[in-house]
Amino acid sequence: MHLTRKGVHVKIDELKSDFGLFKNLELSVGRVAEETWTEPTGPTPFPSVTALRDWDMKLLQRYRPFYLPYCDVCCLCTFGKCDLTQDKRGACGLNMAGQQSRIVLLACCIGAATHVAHGRHLVEHLIEKYGRNSPLDIGGLNIDIEAPVTRLVCGIKPEKLRDLEDVLDYCEEQVTQLLSSTHTGQEGSNLDFESKVFHAGMVDQVGMEAADIAQISVLGFPKADPEASLTDLGFGVADVSKPTILVIGHNVPSSVGIIDYLTEKGLLGKVEVVGICCTAHDITRYSSMAKIVGPISWQLRYIRSGLADLIVVDEQCIRADTLVEAQKVKTPVIASSEKNCLGLENRTATPSEKTIADLVENKVPGVLILDSDKVGEVAVETVMKIAPKRGRFKIIPELEKIVEAAKECTECNECRRACPNDKPIPEAMKAAAKGDLNPLAEILESCVGCARCDSACPNDFPLHSFIVKAGEEKLCKEKFKMRVGRGAIQDVEIRNVGQPIVLGEIPGVIAIVGCSNYPQGGKEVAEIAEEFAKRRFIVVTSGCAAMSMAMVKDEEGKTLYEKYTGAFDAGGIVNVGSCVSNAHIAGAAIKIANIFAKRKLRANYEEIADYIHNRVGAVGLAWGAYSQKAAAIASGFWRLGVPVVVGPHGSKYRRMLLGRQDKPEDWCVLDARTGDKVYVGPAPEHLFTAAETKEEAIVLLAKMCMRPNDTSKGRAIKLTHYVDLHRRLFGSLPNDIHLFVRNNTDIPITMKDEIVKVLEEKGWQEQRIPDPTLLPRLVRERKG
Amino acid sequence: MSAKEEPWQRAEIAGPKKALLILKPEVVGAMVKKAKRPILVAGHLAAEDYSKSVRMIEYVIRIGKAANIPVVATAHAVSEFIKRGFQATSMSAMDIGSRLADPEWKGLDGAGSYDLALFMGLPYYMEFVILSGLKHFSANLKTISLDRFYNPHASWSFPNLSVKDWKENLETILAKLGEERKDVNV
């Protein structure tokens, strides 16, 4: 038996009974749950904010923050603004390093709170519909460790939906504690802020896991299925002859309500349900009838195209001007989340007929409905009636209008100066004035869909719409195949790949995740993914990145998902699902330590993270990361010791965590066999860094898969990829190769001559390969 | 603020301390000559076709040679330098940024820290934040942005320039560094 954290506390001043008189009696009773997990509880169950601080500091000593302030001031309180330039301190006493780390913590708290609140809503909703005793089952017989992150962090084994309530209680408490430390006059050390950032990330992973295992278990999503079906994706996927509902966001119940209502009324196939962003991922995990338009940056182009007859938004990453834009194309909007009410009238308690009539007759631009079943009914009935009336009304202009406007363009450059990717819009407009729309169409290929160009134009030209129109022909033909999110990684898959990953024979796990704030368009994500899949790495993906890598076809018209297996194995491209499914990527790394290496799992965070950091060659890549959630997700991986690379826009996250390969003293571990301090080279070199180009990212990812524990065979394989990629993309041998060769057998045979020459030039000396750990308590035998 | 002191990307506002404008490019040449340990950081855009008439990499190489200063090529830019037979050190933008911010770093050659860093060819926003990191955390380093756009976190920066004026300025700097002046054609 064990007591959960949620308990009852009773205090009685005086109690008379047959046994006697009791005074000042206090009883604490937790919720009694059946204990089926016999593993003893480890050192850090439900860790507090500082419980893992020592571990964090070990990482932060090696990976030092490099702060990149956006601006010189702090404006968070009325003491300010305070000028923090160089070594100045603000009125509260905080300096620039403290302020930047505080901002990073704020971002990660926002991200973690978002996932935890998402999980809370899902769990409450599913409990209300399916009961608190609904079992958690995310992989049937293929998965024993159903919640590796939760087990590791909290030290409990959740078995039913109700168990996740306790888990989320913990997460909410921690996020509140962390957020409080960002108040003026609290934390004063940048490194302690950074430790709290790691804590926020860890809590975020727990929140994501709770959310995804709840929805997988109850909604019948694919359960760790490597052969999850292929779904349609692209701007042109919808049969626009049918009424079309567009769902946007991350939290799937309202979309499920739509599918359920269509099913109940026999209307499946008569209404198109298409999605953008992670709700699209999750609704295709729920129903094969749903389709995906594209990633987050596809919102505005789709809404303005008028192809959606009705829009349902839930939460996260939804454009704040959705209602404004939807009104321009006469598309009603249903908001379905307390977090995103859009100023709309709450019609949750209004009879559906009344709401439907008001929407169809355009008496209201949209409504707020906080009941997913009612959303389903109102959305479907409204779209059936309104679609014929709308007639696909759109505000994407005709080509003649663009040419006409282009002739009035003064090339003032305001659009370009507003564009995150500095796209040459003025030059494209100049060409358009002469009737050549190709330059505008080319911009669409790398447009992130922010429409800042629209806002900036002094002539009020809808430049984003011009760009969309110019590329419309190609855009509308876009149809791709993406493998539906499979959820977790099976235990048996971990058993099969654990050894080759830890020994280095599978050269690495590349997790390509995150949003679509790409510097050069989503095709780069597909190129990076295929580079590593071809090289027999394991490529794992989720969220918008999983969509972007589907949006490229080869000469035979096949997407990556049609060419590569969905199994967690060498050469696989494994789509785990939506943002909250990122927990399964962390879970896979944790399960390697637990299932393959038999390390204790229960509340044993530090040891498992130490194992992963030194042995599991996994690296995250968030090439288009933009959000606070992405920051939180990354920070969860940092605490586990997994490095993360972001694209160039990720440099705006305000700090990197960088190792210094020129400081050999930073790269020593303890040999767990002897306690000796052993130099192991900069592996992995960074915990968080931004790459400027895809070429740099590819080389960096290959390098950052090296780990101190690699066997010589494994290291030789990893070096082969690193050297080969460096030579191809950088045009030379890496200048740091001597830092990664520990002995002669590490040297790839096919490159032996040239590498030996470099080693001689560098005065290289052989190093031994230890049983690496950063934790003195894991040393088995000490000399002397 | 004069129009020339506006950041190229409108929202990239620096704060109280912003770059001084380079109004006389020959002053840059003089600063480079005066510096004890200057260094030039070239981003990947330097290795791309900047415009029909400009190859930024040629300016990087010419400045590197004329001033006899080390050049760090970030991202994959080093491959273009190799093709042109010029020896640049390959290092990521974040790596060189963090090293320049470290007062104990002894430089590429181990001979000591740098006192002047010239930047060109990084994505505007990336250079913006790296220059900010250096402004705040490297008290002894001065930075100059030689890109075509005003980058406010540098110590000195060109204003927003036309391609022609930018080339003209770079030629003036090179002349000051002792290289024979070339005509500017755009």
Short mmCIF file of C-alpha atoms in Angstrom, two decimals, chain A residues 13 200 353 361 422 601 603 674 777:
data_model
loop_
_atom_site.label_atom_id
_atom_site.label_comp_id
_atom_site.label_asym_id
_atom_site.label_seq_id
_atom_site.Cartn_x
_atom_site.Cartn_y
_atom_site.Cartn_z
CA ASP A 13 -8.98 19.36 19.91
CA ALA A 200 10.51 23.70 -14.96
CA GLU A 353 -30.50 25.50 -32.10
CA GLU A 361 -27.51 34.18 -39.91
CA ASP A 422 14.49 39.48 -44.22
CA LEU A 601 13.78 3.92 -12.13
CA ALA A 603 12.35 8.48 -8.10
CA THR A 674 37.89 2.92 -9.72
CA ARG A 777 28.15 7.94 -5.08
#
